[in-house]
Structure formats: structure tokens, C-alpha cells
mmCIF file of C-alpha atoms in Angstrom:
data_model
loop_
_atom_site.group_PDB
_atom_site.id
_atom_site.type_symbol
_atom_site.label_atom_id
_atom_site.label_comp_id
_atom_site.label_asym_id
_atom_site.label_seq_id
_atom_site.Cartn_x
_atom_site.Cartn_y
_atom_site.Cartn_z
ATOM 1 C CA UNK S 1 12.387 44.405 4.763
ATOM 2 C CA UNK S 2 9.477 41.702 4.504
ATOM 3 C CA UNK S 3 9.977 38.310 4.435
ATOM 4 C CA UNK S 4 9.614 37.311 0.862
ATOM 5 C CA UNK S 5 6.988 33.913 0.404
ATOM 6 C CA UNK S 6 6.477 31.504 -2.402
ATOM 7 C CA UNK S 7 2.231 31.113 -2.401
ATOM 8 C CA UNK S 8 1.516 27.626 -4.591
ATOM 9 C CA UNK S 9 -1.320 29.352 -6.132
ATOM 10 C CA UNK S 10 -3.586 25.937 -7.958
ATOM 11 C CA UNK S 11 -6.444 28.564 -8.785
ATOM 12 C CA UNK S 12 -8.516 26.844 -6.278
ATOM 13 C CA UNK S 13 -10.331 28.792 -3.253
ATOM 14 C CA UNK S 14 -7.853 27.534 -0.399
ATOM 15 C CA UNK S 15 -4.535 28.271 -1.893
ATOM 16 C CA UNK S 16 -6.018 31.885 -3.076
ATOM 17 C CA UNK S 17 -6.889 32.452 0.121
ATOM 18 C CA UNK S 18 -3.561 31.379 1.680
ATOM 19 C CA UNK S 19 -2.068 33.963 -0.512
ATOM 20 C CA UNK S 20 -4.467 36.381 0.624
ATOM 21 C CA UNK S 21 -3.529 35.367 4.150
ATOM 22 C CA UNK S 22 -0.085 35.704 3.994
ATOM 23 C CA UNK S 23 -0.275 38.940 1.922
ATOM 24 C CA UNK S 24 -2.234 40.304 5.135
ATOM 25 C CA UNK S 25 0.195 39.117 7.739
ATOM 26 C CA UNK S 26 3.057 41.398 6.122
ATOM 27 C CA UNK S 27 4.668 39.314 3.588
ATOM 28 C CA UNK S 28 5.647 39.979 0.276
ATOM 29 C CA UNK S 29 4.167 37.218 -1.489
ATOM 30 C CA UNK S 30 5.039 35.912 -5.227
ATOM 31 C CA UNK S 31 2.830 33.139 -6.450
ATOM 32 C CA UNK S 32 3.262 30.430 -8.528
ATOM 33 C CA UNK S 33 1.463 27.444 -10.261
ATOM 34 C CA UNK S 34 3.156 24.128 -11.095
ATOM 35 C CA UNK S 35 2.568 22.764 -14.065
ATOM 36 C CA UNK S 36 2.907 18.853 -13.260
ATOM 37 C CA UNK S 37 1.241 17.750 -16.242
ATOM 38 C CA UNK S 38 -0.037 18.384 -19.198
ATOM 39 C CA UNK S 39 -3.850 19.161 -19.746
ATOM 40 C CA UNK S 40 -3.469 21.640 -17.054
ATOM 41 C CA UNK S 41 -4.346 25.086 -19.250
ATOM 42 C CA UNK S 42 -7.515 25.587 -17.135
ATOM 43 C CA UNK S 43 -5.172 25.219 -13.421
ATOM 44 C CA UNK S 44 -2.678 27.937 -15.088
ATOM 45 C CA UNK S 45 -5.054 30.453 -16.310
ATOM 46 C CA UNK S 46 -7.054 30.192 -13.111
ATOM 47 C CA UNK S 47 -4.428 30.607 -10.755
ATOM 48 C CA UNK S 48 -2.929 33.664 -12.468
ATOM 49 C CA UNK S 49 -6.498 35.044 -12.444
ATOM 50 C CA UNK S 50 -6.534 34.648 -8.760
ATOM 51 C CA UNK S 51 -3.016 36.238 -8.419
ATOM 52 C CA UNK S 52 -4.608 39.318 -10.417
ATOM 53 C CA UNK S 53 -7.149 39.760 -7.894
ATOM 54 C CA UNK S 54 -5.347 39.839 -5.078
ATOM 55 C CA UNK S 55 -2.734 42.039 -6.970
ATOM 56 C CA UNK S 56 0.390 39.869 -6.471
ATOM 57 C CA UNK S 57 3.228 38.685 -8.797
ATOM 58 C CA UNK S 58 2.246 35.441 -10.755
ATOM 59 C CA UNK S 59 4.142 32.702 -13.052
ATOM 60 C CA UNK S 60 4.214 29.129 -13.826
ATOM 61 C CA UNK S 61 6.950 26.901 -13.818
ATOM 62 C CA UNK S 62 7.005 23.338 -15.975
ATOM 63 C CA UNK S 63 7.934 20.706 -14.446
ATOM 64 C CA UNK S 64 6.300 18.163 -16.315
ATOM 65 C CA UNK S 65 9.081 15.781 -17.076
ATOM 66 C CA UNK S 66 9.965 15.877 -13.194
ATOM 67 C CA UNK S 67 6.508 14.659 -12.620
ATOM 68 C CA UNK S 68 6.203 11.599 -15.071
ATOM 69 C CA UNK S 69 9.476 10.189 -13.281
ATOM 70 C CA UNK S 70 8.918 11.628 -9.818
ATOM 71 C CA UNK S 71 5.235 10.634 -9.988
ATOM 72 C CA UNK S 72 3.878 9.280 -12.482
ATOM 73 C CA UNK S 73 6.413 6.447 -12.766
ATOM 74 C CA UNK S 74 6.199 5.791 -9.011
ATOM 75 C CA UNK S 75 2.357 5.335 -9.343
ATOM 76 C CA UNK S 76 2.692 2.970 -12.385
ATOM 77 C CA UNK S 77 5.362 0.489 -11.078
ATOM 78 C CA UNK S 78 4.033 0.137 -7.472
ATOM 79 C CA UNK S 79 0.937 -1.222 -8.952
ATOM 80 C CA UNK S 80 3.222 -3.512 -11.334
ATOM 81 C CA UNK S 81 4.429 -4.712 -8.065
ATOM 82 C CA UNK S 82 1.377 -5.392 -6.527
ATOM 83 C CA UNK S 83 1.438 -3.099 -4.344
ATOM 84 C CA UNK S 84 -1.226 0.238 -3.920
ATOM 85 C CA UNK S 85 0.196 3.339 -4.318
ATOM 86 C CA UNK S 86 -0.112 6.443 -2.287
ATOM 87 C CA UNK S 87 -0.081 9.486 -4.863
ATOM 88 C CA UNK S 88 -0.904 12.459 -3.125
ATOM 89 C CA UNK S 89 1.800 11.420 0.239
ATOM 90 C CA UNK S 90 4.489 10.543 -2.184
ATOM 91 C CA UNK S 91 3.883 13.659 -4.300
ATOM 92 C CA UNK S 92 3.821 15.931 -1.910
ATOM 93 C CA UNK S 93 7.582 15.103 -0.074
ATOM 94 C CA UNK S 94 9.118 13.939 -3.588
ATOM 95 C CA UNK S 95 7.665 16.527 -6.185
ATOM 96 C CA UNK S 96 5.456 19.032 -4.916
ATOM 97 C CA UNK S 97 7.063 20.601 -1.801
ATOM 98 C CA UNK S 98 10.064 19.622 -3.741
ATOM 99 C CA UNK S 99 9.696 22.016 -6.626
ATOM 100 C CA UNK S 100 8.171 24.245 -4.597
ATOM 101 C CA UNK S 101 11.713 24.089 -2.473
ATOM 102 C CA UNK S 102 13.861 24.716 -6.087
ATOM 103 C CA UNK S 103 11.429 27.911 -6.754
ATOM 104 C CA UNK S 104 11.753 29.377 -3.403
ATOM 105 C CA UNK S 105 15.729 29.211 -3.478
ATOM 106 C CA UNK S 106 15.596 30.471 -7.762
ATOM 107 C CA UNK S 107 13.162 33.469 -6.102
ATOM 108 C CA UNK S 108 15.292 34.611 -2.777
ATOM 109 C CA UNK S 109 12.127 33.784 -1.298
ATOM 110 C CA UNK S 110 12.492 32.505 2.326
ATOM 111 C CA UNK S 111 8.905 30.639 3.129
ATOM 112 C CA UNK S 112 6.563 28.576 1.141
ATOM 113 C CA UNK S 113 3.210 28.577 1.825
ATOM 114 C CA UNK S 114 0.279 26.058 0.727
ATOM 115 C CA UNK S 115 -3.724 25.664 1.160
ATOM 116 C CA UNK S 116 -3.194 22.238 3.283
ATOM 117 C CA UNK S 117 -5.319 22.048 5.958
ATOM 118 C CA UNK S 118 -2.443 21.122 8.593
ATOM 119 C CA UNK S 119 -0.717 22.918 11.326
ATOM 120 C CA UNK S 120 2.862 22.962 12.519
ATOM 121 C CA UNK S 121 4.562 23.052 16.166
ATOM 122 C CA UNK S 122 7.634 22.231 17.907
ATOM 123 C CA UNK S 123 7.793 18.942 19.231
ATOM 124 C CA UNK S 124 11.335 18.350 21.054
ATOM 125 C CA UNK S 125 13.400 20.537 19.173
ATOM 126 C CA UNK S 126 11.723 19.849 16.133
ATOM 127 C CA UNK S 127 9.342 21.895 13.847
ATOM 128 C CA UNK S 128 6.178 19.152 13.038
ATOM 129 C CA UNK S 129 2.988 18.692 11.208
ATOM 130 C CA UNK S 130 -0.024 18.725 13.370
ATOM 131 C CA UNK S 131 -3.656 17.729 12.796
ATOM 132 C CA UNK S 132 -5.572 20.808 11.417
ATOM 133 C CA UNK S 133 -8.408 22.126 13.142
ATOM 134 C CA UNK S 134 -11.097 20.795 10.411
ATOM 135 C CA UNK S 135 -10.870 17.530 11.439
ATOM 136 C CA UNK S 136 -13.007 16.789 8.363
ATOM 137 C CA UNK S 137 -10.565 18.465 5.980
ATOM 138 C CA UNK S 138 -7.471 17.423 7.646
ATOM 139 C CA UNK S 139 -4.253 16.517 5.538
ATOM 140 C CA UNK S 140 -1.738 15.786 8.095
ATOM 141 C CA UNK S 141 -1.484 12.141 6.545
ATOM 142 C CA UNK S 142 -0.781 13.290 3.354
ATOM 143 C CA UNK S 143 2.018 15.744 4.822
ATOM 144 C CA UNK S 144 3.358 12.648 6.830
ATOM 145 C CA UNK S 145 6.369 11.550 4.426
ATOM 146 C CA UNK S 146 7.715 15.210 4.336
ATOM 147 C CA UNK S 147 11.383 15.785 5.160
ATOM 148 C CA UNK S 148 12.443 17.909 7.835
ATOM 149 C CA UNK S 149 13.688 20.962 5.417
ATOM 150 C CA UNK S 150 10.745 20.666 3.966
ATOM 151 C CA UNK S 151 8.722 21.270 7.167
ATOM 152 C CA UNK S 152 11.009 23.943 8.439
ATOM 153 C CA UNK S 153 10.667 26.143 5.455
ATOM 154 C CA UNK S 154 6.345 25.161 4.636
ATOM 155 C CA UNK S 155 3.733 27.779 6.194
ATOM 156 C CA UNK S 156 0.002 26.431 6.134
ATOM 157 C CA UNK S 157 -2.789 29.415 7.096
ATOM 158 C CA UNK S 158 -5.680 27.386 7.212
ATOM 159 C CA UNK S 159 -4.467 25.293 10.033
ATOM 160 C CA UNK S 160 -6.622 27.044 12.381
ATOM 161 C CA UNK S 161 -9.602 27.278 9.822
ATOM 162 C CA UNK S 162 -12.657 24.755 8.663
ATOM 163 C CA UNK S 163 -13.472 24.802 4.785
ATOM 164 C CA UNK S 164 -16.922 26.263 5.333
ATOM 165 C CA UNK S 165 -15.085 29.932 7.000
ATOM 166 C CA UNK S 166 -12.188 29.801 4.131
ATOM 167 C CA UNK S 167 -14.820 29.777 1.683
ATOM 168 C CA UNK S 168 -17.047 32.404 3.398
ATOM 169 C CA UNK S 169 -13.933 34.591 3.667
ATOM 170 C CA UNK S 170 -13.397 34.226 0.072
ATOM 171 C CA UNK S 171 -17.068 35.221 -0.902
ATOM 172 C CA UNK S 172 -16.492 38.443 1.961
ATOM 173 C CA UNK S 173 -13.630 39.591 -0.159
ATOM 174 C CA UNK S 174 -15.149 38.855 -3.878
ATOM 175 C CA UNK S 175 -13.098 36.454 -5.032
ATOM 176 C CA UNK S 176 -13.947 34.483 -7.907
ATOM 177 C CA UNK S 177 -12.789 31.134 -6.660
ATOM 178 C CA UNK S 178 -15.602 31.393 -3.683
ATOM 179 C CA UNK S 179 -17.848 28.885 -5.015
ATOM 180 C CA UNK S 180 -15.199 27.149 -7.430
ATOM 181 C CA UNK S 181 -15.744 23.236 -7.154
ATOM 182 C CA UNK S 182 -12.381 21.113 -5.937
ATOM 183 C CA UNK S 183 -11.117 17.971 -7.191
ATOM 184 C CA UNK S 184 -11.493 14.767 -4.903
ATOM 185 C CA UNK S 185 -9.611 12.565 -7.355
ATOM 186 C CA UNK S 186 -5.645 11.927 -7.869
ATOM 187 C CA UNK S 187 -4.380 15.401 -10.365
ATOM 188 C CA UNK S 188 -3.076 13.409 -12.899
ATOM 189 C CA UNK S 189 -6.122 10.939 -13.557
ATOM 190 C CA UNK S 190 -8.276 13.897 -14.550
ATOM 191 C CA UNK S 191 -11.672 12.543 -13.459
ATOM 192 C CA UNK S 192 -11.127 9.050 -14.831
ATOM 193 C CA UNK S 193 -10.629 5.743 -13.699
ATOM 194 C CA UNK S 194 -7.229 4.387 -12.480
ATOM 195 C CA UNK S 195 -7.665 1.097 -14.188
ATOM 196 C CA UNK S 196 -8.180 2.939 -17.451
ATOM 197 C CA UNK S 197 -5.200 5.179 -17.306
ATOM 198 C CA UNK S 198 -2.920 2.169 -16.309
ATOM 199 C CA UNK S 199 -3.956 0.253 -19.460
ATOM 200 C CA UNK S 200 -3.066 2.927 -21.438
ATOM 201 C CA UNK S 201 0.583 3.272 -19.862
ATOM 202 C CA UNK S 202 1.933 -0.210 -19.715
ATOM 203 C CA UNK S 203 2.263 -2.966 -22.116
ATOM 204 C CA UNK S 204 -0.315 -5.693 -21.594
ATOM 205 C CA UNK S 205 2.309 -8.344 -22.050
ATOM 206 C CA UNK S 206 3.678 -6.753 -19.025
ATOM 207 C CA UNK S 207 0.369 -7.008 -16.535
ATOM 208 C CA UNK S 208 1.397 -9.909 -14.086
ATOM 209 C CA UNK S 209 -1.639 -12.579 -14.722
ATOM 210 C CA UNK S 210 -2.181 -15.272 -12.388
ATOM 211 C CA UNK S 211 -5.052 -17.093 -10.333
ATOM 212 C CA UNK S 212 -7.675 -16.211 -7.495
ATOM 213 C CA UNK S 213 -6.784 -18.351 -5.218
ATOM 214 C CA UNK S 214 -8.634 -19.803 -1.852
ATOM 215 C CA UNK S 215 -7.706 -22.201 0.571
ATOM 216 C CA UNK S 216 -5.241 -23.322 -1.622
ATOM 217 C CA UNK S 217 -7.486 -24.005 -4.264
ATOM 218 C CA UNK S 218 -7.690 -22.082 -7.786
ATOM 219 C CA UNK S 219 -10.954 -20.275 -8.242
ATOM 220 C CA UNK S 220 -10.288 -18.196 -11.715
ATOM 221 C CA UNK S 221 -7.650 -16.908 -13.442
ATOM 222 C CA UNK S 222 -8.164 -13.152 -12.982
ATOM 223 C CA UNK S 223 -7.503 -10.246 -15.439
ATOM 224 C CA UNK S 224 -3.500 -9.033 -13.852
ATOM 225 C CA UNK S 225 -2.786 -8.090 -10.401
ATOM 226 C CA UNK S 226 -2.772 -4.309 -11.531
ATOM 227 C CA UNK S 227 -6.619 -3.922 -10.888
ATOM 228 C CA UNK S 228 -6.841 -5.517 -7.637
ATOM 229 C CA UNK S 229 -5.976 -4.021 -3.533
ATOM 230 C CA UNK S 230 -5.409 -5.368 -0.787
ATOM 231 C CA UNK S 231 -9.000 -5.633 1.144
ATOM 232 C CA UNK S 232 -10.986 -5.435 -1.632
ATOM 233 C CA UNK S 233 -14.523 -7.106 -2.380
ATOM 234 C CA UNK S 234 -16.204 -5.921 -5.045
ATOM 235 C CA UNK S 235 -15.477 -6.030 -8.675
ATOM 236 C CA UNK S 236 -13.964 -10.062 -8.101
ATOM 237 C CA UNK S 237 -16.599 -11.014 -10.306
ATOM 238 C CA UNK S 238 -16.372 -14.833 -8.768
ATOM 239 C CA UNK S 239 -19.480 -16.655 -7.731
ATOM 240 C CA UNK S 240 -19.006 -18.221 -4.011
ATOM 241 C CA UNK S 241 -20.826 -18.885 -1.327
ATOM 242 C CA UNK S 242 -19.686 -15.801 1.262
ATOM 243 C CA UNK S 243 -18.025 -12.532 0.777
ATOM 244 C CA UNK S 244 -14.509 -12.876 -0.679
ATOM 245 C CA UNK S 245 -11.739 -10.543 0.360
ATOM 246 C CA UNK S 246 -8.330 -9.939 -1.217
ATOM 247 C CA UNK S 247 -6.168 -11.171 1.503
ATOM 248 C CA UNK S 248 -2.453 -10.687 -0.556
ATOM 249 C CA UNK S 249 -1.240 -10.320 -4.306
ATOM 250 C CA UNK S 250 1.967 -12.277 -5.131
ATOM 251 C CA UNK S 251 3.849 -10.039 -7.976
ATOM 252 C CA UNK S 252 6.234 -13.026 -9.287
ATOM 253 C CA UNK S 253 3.460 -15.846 -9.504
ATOM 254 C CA UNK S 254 0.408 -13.459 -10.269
ATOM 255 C CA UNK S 255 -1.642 -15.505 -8.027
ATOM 256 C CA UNK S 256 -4.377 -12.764 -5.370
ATOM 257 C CA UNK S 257 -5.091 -14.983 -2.094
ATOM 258 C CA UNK S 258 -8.936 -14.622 -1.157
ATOM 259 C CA UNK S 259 -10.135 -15.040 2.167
ATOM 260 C CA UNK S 260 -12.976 -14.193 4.221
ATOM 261 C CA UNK S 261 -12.836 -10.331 5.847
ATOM 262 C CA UNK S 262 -11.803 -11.636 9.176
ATOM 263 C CA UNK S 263 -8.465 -13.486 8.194
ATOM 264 C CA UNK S 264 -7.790 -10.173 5.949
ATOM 265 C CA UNK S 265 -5.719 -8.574 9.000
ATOM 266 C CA UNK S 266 -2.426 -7.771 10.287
ATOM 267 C CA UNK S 267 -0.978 -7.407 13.463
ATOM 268 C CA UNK S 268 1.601 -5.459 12.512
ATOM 269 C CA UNK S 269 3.428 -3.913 9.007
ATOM 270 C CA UNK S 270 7.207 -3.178 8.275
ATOM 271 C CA UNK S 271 7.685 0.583 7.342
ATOM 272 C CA UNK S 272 9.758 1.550 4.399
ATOM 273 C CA UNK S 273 11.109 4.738 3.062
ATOM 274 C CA UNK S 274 10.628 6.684 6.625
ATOM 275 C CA UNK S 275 10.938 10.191 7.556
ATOM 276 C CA UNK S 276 10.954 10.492 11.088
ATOM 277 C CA UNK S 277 12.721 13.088 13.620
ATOM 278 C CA UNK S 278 16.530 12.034 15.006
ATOM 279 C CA UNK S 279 15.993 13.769 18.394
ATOM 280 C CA UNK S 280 13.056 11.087 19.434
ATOM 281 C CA UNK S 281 12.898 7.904 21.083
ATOM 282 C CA UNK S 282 13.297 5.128 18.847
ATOM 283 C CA UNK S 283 11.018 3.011 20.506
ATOM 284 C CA UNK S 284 7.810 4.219 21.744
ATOM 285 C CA UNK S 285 3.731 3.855 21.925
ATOM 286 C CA UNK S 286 1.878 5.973 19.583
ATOM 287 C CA UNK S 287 -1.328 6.184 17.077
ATOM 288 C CA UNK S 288 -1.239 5.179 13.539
ATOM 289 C CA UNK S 289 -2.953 5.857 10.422
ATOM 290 C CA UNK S 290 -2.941 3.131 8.230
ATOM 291 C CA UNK S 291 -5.294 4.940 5.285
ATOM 292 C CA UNK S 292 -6.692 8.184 5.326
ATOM 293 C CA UNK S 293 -10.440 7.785 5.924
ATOM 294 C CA UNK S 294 -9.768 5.788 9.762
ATOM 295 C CA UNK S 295 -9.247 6.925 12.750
ATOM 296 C CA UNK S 296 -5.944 6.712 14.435
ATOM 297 C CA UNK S 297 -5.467 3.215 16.352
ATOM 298 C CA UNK S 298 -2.961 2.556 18.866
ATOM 299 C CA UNK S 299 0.724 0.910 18.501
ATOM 300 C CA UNK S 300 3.777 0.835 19.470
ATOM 301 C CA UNK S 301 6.897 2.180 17.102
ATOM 302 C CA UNK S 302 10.609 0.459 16.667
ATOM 303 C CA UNK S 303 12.384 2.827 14.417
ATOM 304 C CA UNK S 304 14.925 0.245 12.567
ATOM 305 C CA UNK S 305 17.778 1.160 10.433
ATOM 306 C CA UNK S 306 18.313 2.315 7.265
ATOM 307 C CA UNK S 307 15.220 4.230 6.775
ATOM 308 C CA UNK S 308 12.285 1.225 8.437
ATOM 309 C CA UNK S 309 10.219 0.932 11.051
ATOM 310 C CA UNK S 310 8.394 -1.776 12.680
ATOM 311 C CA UNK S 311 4.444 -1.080 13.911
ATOM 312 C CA UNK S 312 2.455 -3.666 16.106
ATOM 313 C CA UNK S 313 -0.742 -2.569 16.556
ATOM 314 C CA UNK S 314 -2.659 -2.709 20.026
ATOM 315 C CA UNK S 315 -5.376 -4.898 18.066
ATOM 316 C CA UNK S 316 -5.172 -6.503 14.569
ATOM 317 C CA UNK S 317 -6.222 -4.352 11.951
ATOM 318 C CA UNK S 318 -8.499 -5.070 8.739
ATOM 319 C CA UNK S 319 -6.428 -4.635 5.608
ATOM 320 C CA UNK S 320 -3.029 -3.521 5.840
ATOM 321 C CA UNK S 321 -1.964 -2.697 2.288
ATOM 322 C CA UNK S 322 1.511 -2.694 0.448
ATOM 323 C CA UNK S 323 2.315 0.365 -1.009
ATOM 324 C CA UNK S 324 0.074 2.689 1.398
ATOM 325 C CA UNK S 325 1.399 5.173 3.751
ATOM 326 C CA UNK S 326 1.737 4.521 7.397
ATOM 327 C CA UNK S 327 2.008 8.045 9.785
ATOM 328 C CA UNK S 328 2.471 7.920 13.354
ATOM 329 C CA UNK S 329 0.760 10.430 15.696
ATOM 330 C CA UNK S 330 1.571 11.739 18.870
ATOM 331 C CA UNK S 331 -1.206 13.851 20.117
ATOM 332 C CA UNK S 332 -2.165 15.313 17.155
ATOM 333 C CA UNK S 333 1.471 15.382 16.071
ATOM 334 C CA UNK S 334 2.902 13.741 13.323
ATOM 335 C CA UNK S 335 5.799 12.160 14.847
ATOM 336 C CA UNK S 336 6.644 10.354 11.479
ATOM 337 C CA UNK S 337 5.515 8.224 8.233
ATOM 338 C CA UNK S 338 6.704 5.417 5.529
ATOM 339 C CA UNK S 339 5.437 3.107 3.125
ATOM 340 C CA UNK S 340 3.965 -0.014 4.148
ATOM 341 C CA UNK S 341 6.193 -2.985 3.161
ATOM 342 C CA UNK S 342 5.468 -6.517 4.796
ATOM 343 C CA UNK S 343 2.339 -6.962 6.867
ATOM 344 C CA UNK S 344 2.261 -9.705 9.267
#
């Protein structure tokens, strides 16, 4: 009998061809497309089209009021804390491969796959997430705060690929989806602006208010921490004499701390929220990954209890930010990942 897999079909050219994939290798595949939110007709009708063409069983499952708690409400009240959330990390372990996991078991299927471009291996006695081979496309940081069931049960078939072959193979076998532009920008934001889509989700008498401050001195009252990041220089809107930098944001007093970009480091951050293997040393040298678009740095790991970490880096690093994931390579492994609590 085959092994039965749950394909998250989005109707975009990588997950059809991971279906496609996985339909090849011998297994009987059932797709599906999440609904996370609404406004997302266009995602549904696409990815059942795709599921036509390649001639396997489609249907959508809501999960819409999951997502505003799971996600949405996550994204909202990290910024109310001053802190800058990580969307796509924190949606992947706590909604998407999440509801993904409740479908598989309310299908009999046995796998999941998804178009991630990430790989997996055994490290120690572990299954892991490994760097993909399109370095440019790779989402191992993103897969970084995924739990171990999650990983055991997740199959990703364009590891091994780069973008520009999964969408030649997709114009080879006529799919529609060949030329189909992707999204860059968080799902639920739709195109628009962050700031804008905060404004209309919380009260105003709510936003946290409070002053720019430098050297101890007030420079302007600013317009609530909500719309500012750790490391951030444009869009201050303050006349000075250099380049100002957000150093920290202080959610009970309001007040942002500006500095110039060389006192905006850390030498280390506190890890929150972790996910990290039992079977491995709990203290150890590694890389990290302190934002997506960096290359890894070196450190060394103490894994803490109850779920922290602690991470000194081998030289201090510009902008460690609240709120923003943290994952820890090993060679190309992902050995773990958390939130990024206290920077010091």
C-alpha cells in the first residue's frame, strides 16, 4: 500500500510542484489549502486548479479563527510590547505545520509535505532541518522554531533544487503556475504596510507614546513605539547632526533610546521560547542567525532551563532585536531556535 501524504497545496509554483514530486516518488498524495484568513478566494481557487492538473484529491480547510489568535494576535501584541515580531518563524511551528499536523491525523495520512526550500538529516539521533541547496532561496531560519514531531513527520522536495530548475520543471510539464508571481510580503498584510494594518487593529489610546531620547536628553516625543525596530534609521524624522539609530524601546515608559550605529550592538541575547534537540550538548560553539538576510556568525550556546538559551557572540553584533528569531547552525544544520528576549 502507498504511503498516504498531505501536499499544502498554496496554488503557487513550488508547492504544485512538491505535489508533483511526491506524486512521482510513489505516494498517494491528497492536497490541501489552508485558509488562514480571509481575502484568500484567489489562494483557494488556485490551488485546487493546480490539484486538477496534476489529477490529485483537493480541499480546503478554515482555520481562520486559529489564525487571528495563533497569529495574528501574536504579531499585534509583540509590537505592543516593543518588541519586532517574527511572522513567518512563529507561523510556521504554531499554526501552519500545526494545522497541517491536525489534517494529516483527520486524513490517515502519514507525511506532510511543503514547497520550503530546506532539507532534513539525522544529526545524533535526531531528524533536523538543514540549509537547502539554493542558498538564495533558503528557509531553514524560518523552519528553526519547529518542534521535533513536527520535523519527523514534514517532507520538503525542493531541498536539493534552486528556484530557477523548480520553475523550469513546472513550464516542462505545462503547468499553469510556471510563471505565477510569489509573494515577498507577510500573508496576512496583503501587499500593504505593517504600520497601516496595526492602526487599524488596536485602539490608539492603547499605542505606548513616549520620547526619542539621546544621551539622556529628550529629542521629540515620537508617534508610539509600535512603528519603530530595533536598528532602525530612517523614517525618525528628527533633525541632528549624525545618523541616529534606534538603540532600545522601553514598553512601560514609551521612551526609544537613539544612539549612533556603533553603540547599537550586543554581545550577546537571551533566547526565549526554544526548540532545541534533548540528545545534544547543552553547551557548545556554533553559528547563529540573528535575521534572515545575514550570514551566520559565530557563538557559543548555553541551553538554560525552562525553554532559554544564552548566545555570546564571537564579535558584537549590530542590532540585536526583541521579538526576532535566533537559530543556531551546526554545519548547515539547524541545531535549534527561540525568540530573542534581552540583548546585552
Amino acid at each position: 500500500m502507498k504511503t498516504k501524504v498531505l501536499v499544502a497545496m498554496s496554488g503557487g509554483v513550488d508547492s504544485t510542484l512538491t505535489a508533483h514530486i511526491m506524486k512521482e516518488q510513489g505516494y498517494d498524495v491528497q492536497g490541501v489549502t489552508i485558509k488562514f484568513f480571509e481575502g484568500q478566494e484567489q489562494a483557494l481557487a488556485d490551488g485546487e486548479k493546480a490539484a486538477k492538473e496534476l489529477g490529485v484529491p483537493w480541499y480546503a480547510a478554515d482555520y481562520t479563527q486559529f489564525f487571528k489568535e495563533d497569529v495574528i494576535s501574536y504579531f499585534i501584541r509583540t509590537y505592543k510590547l516593543g518588541k519586532t515580531p517574527n511572522p513567518c518563524a512563529w507561523c510556521n511551528r504554531n499554526a501552519k505545520l500545526n494545522y497541517l499536523f491536525r489534517e494529516m491525523k483527520s486524513t490517515c495520512s502519514e507525511k506532510i509535505a511543503t514547497g520550503h526550500y530546506a532539507k532534513k538529516v539525522m544529526y545524533g539521533e535526531n531528524l533536523r532541518i538543514a540549509k537547502g541547496a539554493d542558498q538564495s532561496k533558503d528557509q531553514s531560519y524560518y523552519l528553526s522554531l519547529l518542534r521535533q514531531c513536527q520535523i519527523d513527520v514534514v517532507e520538503f522536495p525542493l531541498g536539493e533544487m534552486a528556484k530557477a530548475d523548480v520553475k523550469a520543471k513546472a513550464a516542462e510539464l505545462g503547468l499553469s503556475v510556471a510563471e505565477k508571481k510569489e509573494s515577498q510580503d507577510i500573508c496576512f498584510l496583503m501587499g500593504g504596510d505593517y504600520g497601516d494594518y496595526l492602526e487599524k487593529h488596536i485602539d490608539p489610546s492603547t499605542i505606548k507614546k513616549g520620547w526619542f531620547i539621546k544621551d539622556g536628553q529628550r529629542l521629540k516625543e515620537h508617534k508610539g513605539i509600535i512603528y519603530y525596530t530595533v536598528g532602525q534609521r530612517r523614517g525618525l524624522e528628527i533633525g541632528y547632526h549624525e545618523p541616529l539609530f534606534v538603540k532600545s524601546i522601553d514598553p512601560k515608559t514609551g521612551d526609544i533610546i537613539l544612539s549612533d550605529k556603533e553603540e547599537v550592538t550586543g554581545r550577546g541575547v537571551k533566547l526565549t521560547d526554544m526548540e532545541y534537540p534533548a540528545d545534544h550538548d547543552r553547551i557548545f560553539s556554533a553559528e547563529v542567525k540573528i535575521r534572515y538576510r545575514m550570514e551566520p556568525v559565530g557563538c557559543m550556546v548555553e541551553i538554560q532551563p525552562s525553554n532559554t538559551a544564552t548566545i555570546l557572540f564571537d564579535t558584537p553584533e549590530f542590532a540585536p532585536t526583541p521579538g526576532q528569531v535566533a537559530c543556531i547552525y551546526k554545519d548547515d544544520v539547524v541545531i535549534g531556535g527561540g525568540l530573542i528576549g534581552n540583548v546585552f
